[in-house]
Short mmCIF file of the C-alpha atoms (twelve columns), coordinates in Angstrom:
data_MODEL
# 
_entry.id   MODEL 
# 
loop_
_atom_site.group_PDB 
_atom_site.id 
_atom_site.type_symbol 
_atom_site.label_atom_id 
_atom_site.label_alt_id 
_atom_site.label_comp_id 
_atom_site.label_asym_id 
_atom_site.label_seq_id 
_atom_site.Cartn_x 
_atom_site.Cartn_y 
_atom_site.Cartn_z 
_atom_site.pdbx_PDB_model_num 
ATOM 1   C CA . MET A 1   -0.019  0.167  -0.153  1 
ATOM 2   C CA . THR A 2   1.234   3.324  -0.892  1 
ATOM 3   C CA . VAL A 3   1.740   5.770  2.114   1 
ATOM 4   C CA . LEU A 4   0.169   9.296  1.657   1 
ATOM 5   C CA . GLY A 5   1.147   12.203 3.623   1 
ATOM 6   C CA . ALA A 6   1.034   16.155 3.344   1 
ATOM 7   C CA . VAL A 7   3.862   18.845 4.025   1 
ATOM 8   C CA . SER A 8   3.488   21.629 6.375   1 
ATOM 9   C CA . LEU A 9   5.478   24.283 4.769   1 
ATOM 10  C CA . PRO A 10  7.947   26.028 7.007   1 
ATOM 11  C CA . GLN A 11  6.509   29.438 5.791   1 
ATOM 12  C CA . LEU A 12  3.551   28.698 7.861   1 
ATOM 13  C CA . PRO A 13  3.865   30.672 11.126  1 
ATOM 14  C CA . PRO A 14  4.780   28.566 13.983  1 
ATOM 15  C CA . GLU A 15  1.925   29.608 15.877  1 
ATOM 16  C CA . ARG A 16  -0.526  28.327 13.216  1 
ATOM 17  C CA . LEU A 17  0.920   24.714 13.299  1 
ATOM 18  C CA . ARG A 18  -1.461  23.380 16.141  1 
ATOM 19  C CA . ASP A 19  -4.399  24.095 14.400  1 
ATOM 20  C CA . LEU A 20  -3.107  22.406 11.294  1 
ATOM 21  C CA . ALA A 21  -1.560  19.469 13.062  1 
ATOM 22  C CA . ARG A 22  -5.047  18.913 14.967  1 
ATOM 23  C CA . ALA A 23  -6.800  19.113 11.505  1 
ATOM 24  C CA . ALA A 24  -4.531  16.655 10.020  1 
ATOM 25  C CA . ASP A 25  -5.092  14.289 12.983  1 
ATOM 26  C CA . ASP A 26  -8.684  14.528 12.953  1 
ATOM 27  C CA . ALA A 27  -9.179  14.068 9.205   1 
ATOM 28  C CA . GLY A 28  -7.267  10.605 9.509   1 
ATOM 29  C CA . LEU A 29  -3.865  11.866 7.692   1 
ATOM 30  C CA . GLU A 30  -1.244  9.117  7.753   1 
ATOM 31  C CA . GLU A 31  1.896   11.304 8.067   1 
ATOM 32  C CA . LEU A 32  2.593   15.354 8.158   1 
ATOM 33  C CA . TRP A 33  5.954   16.056 6.967   1 
ATOM 34  C CA . LEU A 34  8.049   19.095 8.257   1 
ATOM 35  C CA . TRP A 35  11.270  20.685 6.770   1 
ATOM 36  C CA . GLU A 36  13.888  22.684 8.573   1 
ATOM 37  C CA . ASP A 37  14.715  25.305 5.855   1 
ATOM 38  C CA . CYS A 38  17.039  28.173 6.690   1 
ATOM 39  C CA . PHE A 39  15.885  30.198 8.219   1 
ATOM 40  C CA . TRP A 40  12.172  29.278 8.816   1 
ATOM 41  C CA . GLY A 41  11.954  27.273 11.992  1 
ATOM 42  C CA . SER A 42  13.452  24.222 13.786  1 
ATOM 43  C CA . GLY A 43  12.325  20.829 12.399  1 
ATOM 44  C CA . VAL A 44  12.879  19.107 15.832  1 
ATOM 45  C CA . ALA A 45  11.059  21.593 17.777  1 
ATOM 46  C CA . THR A 46  8.102   21.492 15.569  1 
ATOM 47  C CA . ALA A 47  8.177   17.771 15.284  1 
ATOM 48  C CA . SER A 48  8.143   17.401 18.924  1 
ATOM 49  C CA . ALA A 49  5.007   19.986 19.259  1 
ATOM 50  C CA . VAL A 50  3.217   18.267 16.549  1 
ATOM 51  C CA . LEU A 51  3.616   14.689 18.030  1 
ATOM 52  C CA . GLY A 52  2.377   16.148 21.468  1 
ATOM 53  C CA . TRP A 53  -0.522  17.745 20.036  1 
ATOM 54  C CA . THR A 54  -1.748  14.563 18.486  1 
ATOM 55  C CA . GLY A 55  -2.503  11.218 18.896  1 
ATOM 56  C CA . ARG A 56  -2.050  9.043  16.167  1 
ATOM 57  C CA . LEU A 57  -0.306  11.290 13.418  1 
ATOM 58  C CA . ARG A 58  3.056   10.086 12.193  1 
ATOM 59  C CA . VAL A 59  5.587   12.833 11.722  1 
ATOM 60  C CA . GLY A 60  8.535   13.200 9.254   1 
ATOM 61  C CA . VAL A 61  11.547  15.772 9.357   1 
ATOM 62  C CA . GLY A 62  12.749  15.900 5.974   1 
ATOM 63  C CA . LEU A 63  15.297  16.952 6.344   1 
ATOM 64  C CA . LEU A 64  18.126  18.076 9.041   1 
ATOM 65  C CA . PRO A 65  21.102  19.325 7.350   1 
ATOM 66  C CA . VAL A 66  24.212  17.701 8.780   1 
ATOM 67  C CA . PRO A 67  26.593  20.940 8.337   1 
ATOM 68  C CA . LEU A 68  24.462  22.513 10.928  1 
ATOM 69  C CA . ARG A 69  24.670  19.813 13.472  1 
ATOM 70  C CA . ASN A 70  26.995  17.943 15.223  1 
ATOM 71  C CA . VAL A 71  26.334  14.305 15.092  1 
ATOM 72  C CA . ALA A 72  26.061  13.730 18.771  1 
ATOM 73  C CA . LEU A 73  23.306  16.417 19.026  1 
ATOM 74  C CA . ALA A 74  21.440  15.008 16.245  1 
ATOM 75  C CA . ALA A 75  21.647  11.549 17.842  1 
ATOM 76  C CA . MET A 76  20.178  13.170 21.064  1 
ATOM 77  C CA . GLU A 77  17.565  14.754 19.191  1 
ATOM 78  C CA . ILE A 78  16.464  11.924 17.321  1 
ATOM 79  C CA . ALA A 79  16.560  9.323  20.123  1 
ATOM 80  C CA . THR A 80  14.224  11.528 22.529  1 
ATOM 81  C CA . LEU A 81  11.636  11.722 19.719  1 
ATOM 82  C CA . HIS A 82  11.586  8.136  19.317  1 
ATOM 83  C CA . ARG A 83  11.459  7.479  23.197  1 
ATOM 84  C CA . LEU A 84  8.890   9.924  23.599  1 
ATOM 85  C CA . PHE A 85  6.621   8.876  20.708  1 
ATOM 86  C CA . PRO A 86  7.448   5.315  19.776  1 
ATOM 87  C CA . GLY A 87  6.976   4.318  15.896  1 
ATOM 88  C CA . ARG A 88  5.621   8.020  15.022  1 
ATOM 89  C CA . ALA A 89  8.580   9.915  13.885  1 
ATOM 90  C CA . THR A 90  10.730  9.580  10.674  1 
ATOM 91  C CA . VAL A 91  13.870  11.782 10.520  1 
ATOM 92  C CA . GLY A 92  15.860  12.407 7.477   1 
ATOM 93  C CA . VAL A 93  19.404  13.812 7.270   1 
ATOM 94  C CA . GLY A 94  21.322  15.604 4.097   1 
ATOM 95  C CA . HIS A 95  23.547  17.833 2.732   1 
ATOM 96  C CA . GLY A 96  21.526  21.048 3.232   1 
ATOM 97  C CA . VAL A 97  21.211  23.866 0.601   1 
ATOM 98  C CA . GLN A 98  24.698  24.704 -0.106  1 
ATOM 99  C CA . ASP A 99  24.072  28.560 -0.335  1 
ATOM 100 C CA . TRP A 100 22.485  28.362 2.944   1 
ATOM 101 C CA . MET A 101 25.241  26.473 4.747   1 
ATOM 102 C CA . ALA A 102 27.767  28.762 2.967   1 
ATOM 103 C CA . GLN A 103 25.323  32.013 4.566   1 
ATOM 104 C CA . VAL A 104 25.862  30.336 8.158   1 
ATOM 105 C CA . GLY A 105 29.683  29.326 7.614   1 
ATOM 106 C CA . ALA A 106 28.821  25.784 7.818   1 
ATOM 107 C CA . GLN A 107 29.781  24.528 3.918   1 
ATOM 108 C CA . VAL A 108 32.422  21.956 3.562   1 
ATOM 109 C CA . GLU A 109 34.720  21.036 0.894   1 
ATOM 110 C CA . SER A 110 32.925  17.379 0.385   1 
ATOM 111 C CA . PRO A 111 29.359  17.145 1.282   1 
ATOM 112 C CA . VAL A 112 29.308  13.655 0.473   1 
ATOM 113 C CA . THR A 113 32.154  12.711 2.827   1 
ATOM 114 C CA . LEU A 114 30.433  14.526 5.699   1 
ATOM 115 C CA . LEU A 115 27.252  12.834 4.919   1 
ATOM 116 C CA . ARG A 116 28.779  9.548  4.801   1 
ATOM 117 C CA . GLU A 117 30.757  10.156 8.073   1 
ATOM 118 C CA . HIS A 118 27.346  11.483 9.855   1 
ATOM 119 C CA . LEU A 119 25.302  8.421  8.796   1 
ATOM 120 C CA . THR A 120 27.439  5.997  9.777   1 
ATOM 121 C CA . VAL A 121 28.254  7.597  13.347  1 
ATOM 122 C CA . LEU A 122 24.420  8.431  13.756  1 
ATOM 123 C CA . ARG A 123 23.575  4.863  12.950  1 
ATOM 124 C CA . ALA A 124 26.019  3.595  15.670  1 
ATOM 125 C CA . LEU A 125 25.055  6.102  18.364  1 
ATOM 126 C CA . LEU A 126 21.159  5.457  17.705  1 
ATOM 127 C CA . ASP A 127 22.014  1.467  18.216  1 
ATOM 128 C CA . GLY A 128 23.457  2.355  21.449  1 
ATOM 129 C CA . GLU A 129 26.969  2.020  20.396  1 
ATOM 130 C CA . GLU A 130 29.941  3.950  22.219  1 
ATOM 131 C CA . VAL A 131 31.673  5.702  19.249  1 
ATOM 132 C CA . THR A 132 35.259  7.064  19.253  1 
ATOM 133 C CA . VAL A 133 36.004  8.406  15.578  1 
ATOM 134 C CA . ASP A 134 38.603  10.860 13.700  1 
ATOM 135 C CA . GLY A 135 37.024  11.348 10.447  1 
ATOM 136 C CA . ARG A 136 37.522  14.200 8.066   1 
ATOM 137 C CA . TYR A 137 34.643  16.041 9.532   1 
ATOM 138 C CA . VAL A 138 33.051  14.038 12.570  1 
ATOM 139 C CA . ARG A 139 35.022  13.515 15.476  1 
ATOM 140 C CA . LEU A 140 33.986  11.920 18.732  1 
ATOM 141 C CA . ASP A 141 35.803  10.665 21.799  1 
ATOM 142 C CA . ALA A 142 34.099  7.772  23.529  1 
ATOM 143 C CA . VAL A 143 30.632  9.170  22.863  1 
ATOM 144 C CA . LYS A 144 27.345  6.908  23.788  1 
ATOM 145 C CA . LEU A 145 24.051  7.899  24.270  1 
ATOM 146 C CA . ASP A 146 22.588  7.336  27.787  1 
ATOM 147 C CA . TRP A 147 19.082  7.347  26.442  1 
ATOM 148 C CA . PRO A 148 19.116  5.645  22.862  1 
ATOM 149 C CA . PRO A 149 15.795  4.457  21.169  1 
ATOM 150 C CA . SER A 150 14.223  1.684  22.842  1 
ATOM 151 C CA . THR A 151 12.986  0.192  19.382  1 
ATOM 152 C CA . PRO A 152 14.654  0.262  15.719  1 
ATOM 153 C CA . SER A 153 14.953  3.924  14.329  1 
ATOM 154 C CA . PRO A 154 15.446  4.051  10.790  1 
ATOM 155 C CA . ILE A 155 17.505  7.033  9.309   1 
ATOM 156 C CA . PHE A 156 16.572  8.353  6.354   1 
ATOM 157 C CA . ALA A 157 18.431  10.741 4.081   1 
ATOM 158 C CA . GLY A 158 17.412  13.136 1.292   1 
ATOM 159 C CA . ALA A 159 19.481  13.359 -1.960  1 
ATOM 160 C CA . THR A 160 19.503  14.455 -5.719  1 
ATOM 161 C CA . GLY A 161 22.856  13.766 -7.078  1 
ATOM 162 C CA . PRO A 162 24.125  10.232 -8.424  1 
ATOM 163 C CA . ARG A 163 26.717  9.803  -5.711  1 
ATOM 164 C CA . SER A 164 24.488  10.935 -2.877  1 
ATOM 165 C CA . LEU A 165 21.809  8.718  -3.628  1 
ATOM 166 C CA . ARG A 166 24.118  5.738  -4.221  1 
ATOM 167 C CA . LEU A 167 25.306  6.632  -0.585  1 
ATOM 168 C CA . CYS A 168 21.540  6.743  0.542   1 
ATOM 169 C CA . GLY A 169 21.238  3.217  -0.743  1 
ATOM 170 C CA . GLU A 170 24.563  2.355  1.368   1 
ATOM 171 C CA . ALA A 171 24.193  3.885  4.534   1 
ATOM 172 C CA . ALA A 172 20.638  5.050  5.097   1 
ATOM 173 C CA . ASP A 173 17.335  3.119  5.805   1 
ATOM 174 C CA . GLY A 174 15.057  5.023  3.337   1 
ATOM 175 C CA . THR A 175 15.540  8.124  0.886   1 
ATOM 176 C CA . ILE A 176 13.923  11.216 0.522   1 
ATOM 177 C CA . LEU A 177 13.402  12.989 -3.023  1 
ATOM 178 C CA . THR A 178 12.519  16.633 -3.340  1 
ATOM 179 C CA . GLY A 179 9.690   18.271 -4.766  1 
ATOM 180 C CA . GLY A 180 9.548   18.586 -8.478  1 
ATOM 181 C CA . THR A 181 10.977  15.110 -8.909  1 
ATOM 182 C CA . THR A 182 9.510   13.622 -11.976 1 
ATOM 183 C CA . THR A 183 8.405   9.928  -12.387 1 
ATOM 184 C CA . ASP A 184 11.564  9.314  -14.622 1 
ATOM 185 C CA . GLU A 185 13.772  10.853 -12.054 1 
ATOM 186 C CA . VAL A 186 12.235  8.628  -9.346  1 
ATOM 187 C CA . ARG A 187 13.045  5.664  -11.374 1 
ATOM 188 C CA . ALA A 188 16.541  6.836  -11.832 1 
ATOM 189 C CA . ALA A 189 16.727  7.605  -8.252  1 
ATOM 190 C CA . ARG A 190 15.486  4.163  -7.200  1 
ATOM 191 C CA . ARG A 191 18.302  2.445  -9.596  1 
ATOM 192 C CA . LEU A 192 21.011  4.385  -8.042  1 
ATOM 193 C CA . VAL A 193 19.883  3.757  -4.400  1 
ATOM 194 C CA . ASP A 194 19.674  0.087  -5.516  1 
ATOM 195 C CA . GLU A 195 23.226  0.202  -6.723  1 
ATOM 196 C CA . GLY A 196 24.293  1.605  -3.283  1 
ATOM 197 C CA . ARG A 197 22.252  -1.114 -1.480  1 
ATOM 198 C CA . ALA A 198 23.986  -3.937 -3.844  1 
ATOM 199 C CA . ALA A 199 27.444  -2.565 -3.075  1 
ATOM 200 C CA . ALA A 200 26.959  -2.496 0.785   1 
ATOM 201 C CA . GLY A 201 25.278  -6.052 0.550   1 
ATOM 202 C CA . ARG A 202 22.047  -4.830 2.044   1 
ATOM 203 C CA . VAL A 203 18.948  -6.840 1.378   1 
ATOM 204 C CA . ASP A 204 16.656  -5.130 3.643   1 
ATOM 205 C CA . PRO A 205 13.645  -3.134 2.247   1 
ATOM 206 C CA . HIS A 206 14.399  0.514  1.410   1 
ATOM 207 C CA . PRO A 207 11.476  3.133  1.411   1 
ATOM 208 C CA . MET A 208 11.592  6.015  -0.873  1 
ATOM 209 C CA . VAL A 209 9.660   9.207  0.024   1 
ATOM 210 C CA . VAL A 210 8.760   11.665 -2.726  1 
ATOM 211 C CA . TYR A 211 7.174   15.146 -2.321  1 
ATOM 212 C CA . LEU A 212 4.786   15.756 -5.039  1 
ATOM 213 C CA . LEU A 213 3.909   19.567 -5.544  1 
ATOM 214 C CA . THR A 214 0.192   19.453 -5.634  1 
ATOM 215 C CA . ALA A 215 -2.796  22.066 -5.748  1 
ATOM 216 C CA . THR A 216 -6.442  22.028 -6.147  1 
ATOM 217 C CA . GLY A 217 -9.308  24.355 -6.624  1 
ATOM 218 C CA . PRO A 218 -9.182  28.000 -8.631  1 
ATOM 219 C CA . ASP A 219 -6.057  28.391 -10.664 1 
ATOM 220 C CA . ALA A 220 -4.708  25.265 -9.306  1 
ATOM 221 C CA . ALA A 221 -2.526  24.206 -12.670 1 
ATOM 222 C CA . GLY A 222 -1.205  27.789 -12.800 1 
ATOM 223 C CA . ARG A 223 0.114   28.062 -9.226  1 
ATOM 224 C CA . VAL A 224 1.802   24.358 -9.576  1 
ATOM 225 C CA . ALA A 225 3.285   25.412 -13.166 1 
ATOM 226 C CA . ALA A 226 4.540   29.030 -11.812 1 
ATOM 227 C CA . GLN A 227 6.334   27.635 -8.666  1 
ATOM 228 C CA . LEU A 228 8.080   24.627 -10.795 1 
ATOM 229 C CA . ARG A 229 9.426   27.234 -13.069 1 
ATOM 230 C CA . ARG A 230 10.573  29.508 -10.231 1 
ATOM 231 C CA . GLU A 231 12.739  26.375 -9.180  1 
ATOM 232 C CA . GLY A 232 13.986  25.490 -12.598 1 
ATOM 233 C CA . ARG A 233 11.956  22.389 -12.737 1 
ATOM 234 C CA . ASP A 234 9.689   20.945 -15.308 1 
ATOM 235 C CA . PRO A 235 6.190   22.844 -15.072 1 
ATOM 236 C CA . VAL A 236 4.364   20.003 -16.621 1 
ATOM 237 C CA . ALA A 237 5.765   16.874 -15.334 1 
ATOM 238 C CA . GLY A 238 6.966   17.838 -11.870 1 
ATOM 239 C CA . GLY A 239 3.447   18.169 -10.301 1 
ATOM 240 C CA . VAL A 240 -0.157  17.805 -10.155 1 
ATOM 241 C CA . ALA A 241 -3.061  20.163 -10.355 1 
ATOM 242 C CA . GLY A 242 -6.784  19.145 -9.989  1 
ATOM 243 C CA . ASP A 243 -9.585  17.241 -8.248  1 
ATOM 244 C CA . ALA A 244 -9.014  14.369 -5.850  1 
ATOM 245 C CA . ARG A 245 -9.040  11.666 -8.794  1 
ATOM 246 C CA . THR A 246 -6.556  13.655 -10.773 1 
ATOM 247 C CA . VAL A 247 -4.203  13.670 -7.883  1 
ATOM 248 C CA . ALA A 248 -5.036  10.282 -6.979  1 
ATOM 249 C CA . ASP A 249 -3.958  9.361  -10.428 1 
ATOM 250 C CA . ALA A 250 -0.820  11.093 -10.042 1 
ATOM 251 C CA . VAL A 251 0.226   9.369  -6.619  1 
ATOM 252 C CA . ARG A 252 -0.249  6.219  -8.373  1 
ATOM 253 C CA . ARG A 253 1.930   7.141  -11.036 1 
ATOM 254 C CA . TRP A 254 4.587   8.035  -8.640  1 
ATOM 255 C CA . ALA A 255 4.102   5.041  -6.577  1 
ATOM 256 C CA . ASP A 256 4.379   3.143  -9.795  1 
ATOM 257 C CA . ALA A 257 7.687   4.404  -10.485 1 
ATOM 258 C CA . GLY A 258 9.310   3.467  -7.110  1 
ATOM 259 C CA . ALA A 259 7.805   5.855  -4.279  1 
ATOM 260 C CA . THR A 260 6.791   4.036  -1.285  1 
ATOM 261 C CA . THR A 261 5.466   7.130  0.471   1 
ATOM 262 C CA . VAL A 262 4.181   10.246 -1.658  1 
ATOM 263 C CA . VAL A 263 3.796   13.194 0.260   1 
ATOM 264 C CA . LEU A 264 1.597   15.957 -1.177  1 
ATOM 265 C CA . GLN A 265 3.479   19.413 -0.890  1 
ATOM 266 C CA . PRO A 266 1.159   22.380 -1.448  1 
ATOM 267 C CA . THR A 267 2.262   25.404 -3.415  1 
ATOM 268 C CA . GLY A 268 3.793   28.331 -1.383  1 
ATOM 269 C CA . ASP A 269 0.639   30.182 -1.876  1 
ATOM 270 C CA . GLU A 270 -1.747  27.676 -0.690  1 
ATOM 271 C CA . PRO A 271 -4.594  29.633 0.698   1 
ATOM 272 C CA . ASP A 272 -5.974  27.292 3.338   1 
ATOM 273 C CA . PRO A 273 -3.401  24.586 4.549   1 
ATOM 274 C CA . GLU A 274 -5.912  23.135 6.970   1 
ATOM 275 C CA . ALA A 275 -8.194  22.300 4.006   1 
ATOM 276 C CA . PHE A 276 -5.222  21.063 1.969   1 
ATOM 277 C CA . VAL A 277 -4.638  18.334 4.674   1 
ATOM 278 C CA . ARG A 278 -8.273  17.579 4.950   1 
ATOM 279 C CA . PHE A 279 -8.230  17.390 1.060   1 
ATOM 280 C CA . VAL A 280 -5.490  14.735 1.044   1 
ATOM 281 C CA . ALA A 281 -6.825  12.648 3.881   1 
ATOM 282 C CA . GLN A 282 -10.482 13.012 3.072   1 
ATOM 283 C CA . GLU A 283 -10.649 12.825 -0.556  1 
ATOM 284 C CA . VAL A 284 -7.463  11.587 -2.207  1 
ATOM 285 C CA . ARG A 285 -6.441  8.801  0.286   1 
ATOM 286 C CA . PRO A 286 -9.771  6.798  -0.336  1 
ATOM 287 C CA . LEU A 287 -8.604  6.711  -4.162  1 
ATOM 288 C CA . VAL A 288 -5.233  5.624  -3.631  1 
ATOM 289 C CA . PRO A 289 -4.574  1.748  -3.146  1 
# 
């Protein structure tokens, strides 16, 4: 079965998040995804709040930029979420937008090396191991979490480039693809991830999450096309606009291309975020296998 979720854009003021979260929970939405985009707000703080405000809603964070976060701090925060809300949080990490990383003085020469080191050490810490490492970017001396997750905690990673996608297959437990990703790009990403998995000898299932830019209602097609053009993406193949049936058909296409979770991403000018999550949960979900 395809998992269906929705994005709460970081442009939404934090004080409005409670109403959106409760609307999503009441409507039966499966997953609400949050972003840690500079300089809107914290992904971990908002995830914790949403999980506390709701009873059954699963929350994804996609993603935490690893140049901004010491891996020990990232492990502490992720472990805390998993212990407070078992089985309800999915956290992804990634390179972050390089312009933003440069803006805060955190850009590194080799983002792929940093992500590899971060993922390897993060996995060990969340598994309760004591870690001493002296890598190019990640350095720890006898670090061990006092409160590691009490249940297995999958680590997702977000990527776009071939090397990073292969790394997701090698070192992460799932992959997150950005909004605007076409079905052909999903297929290509799945191949690259599988190459990484094969190289690492991994045979475990590897979920793939994709954000699908979506609009419904008046001028939906124009809103989607305009945003995709601004982002330099295909204004025809990178999103969907229309009624619930049209959106559900698109979800199936992205799922057939290799996505296991399709997260509908509203446009930046979405006039009613609460109505959007209700649309996803109550109108689109029943039409998606």
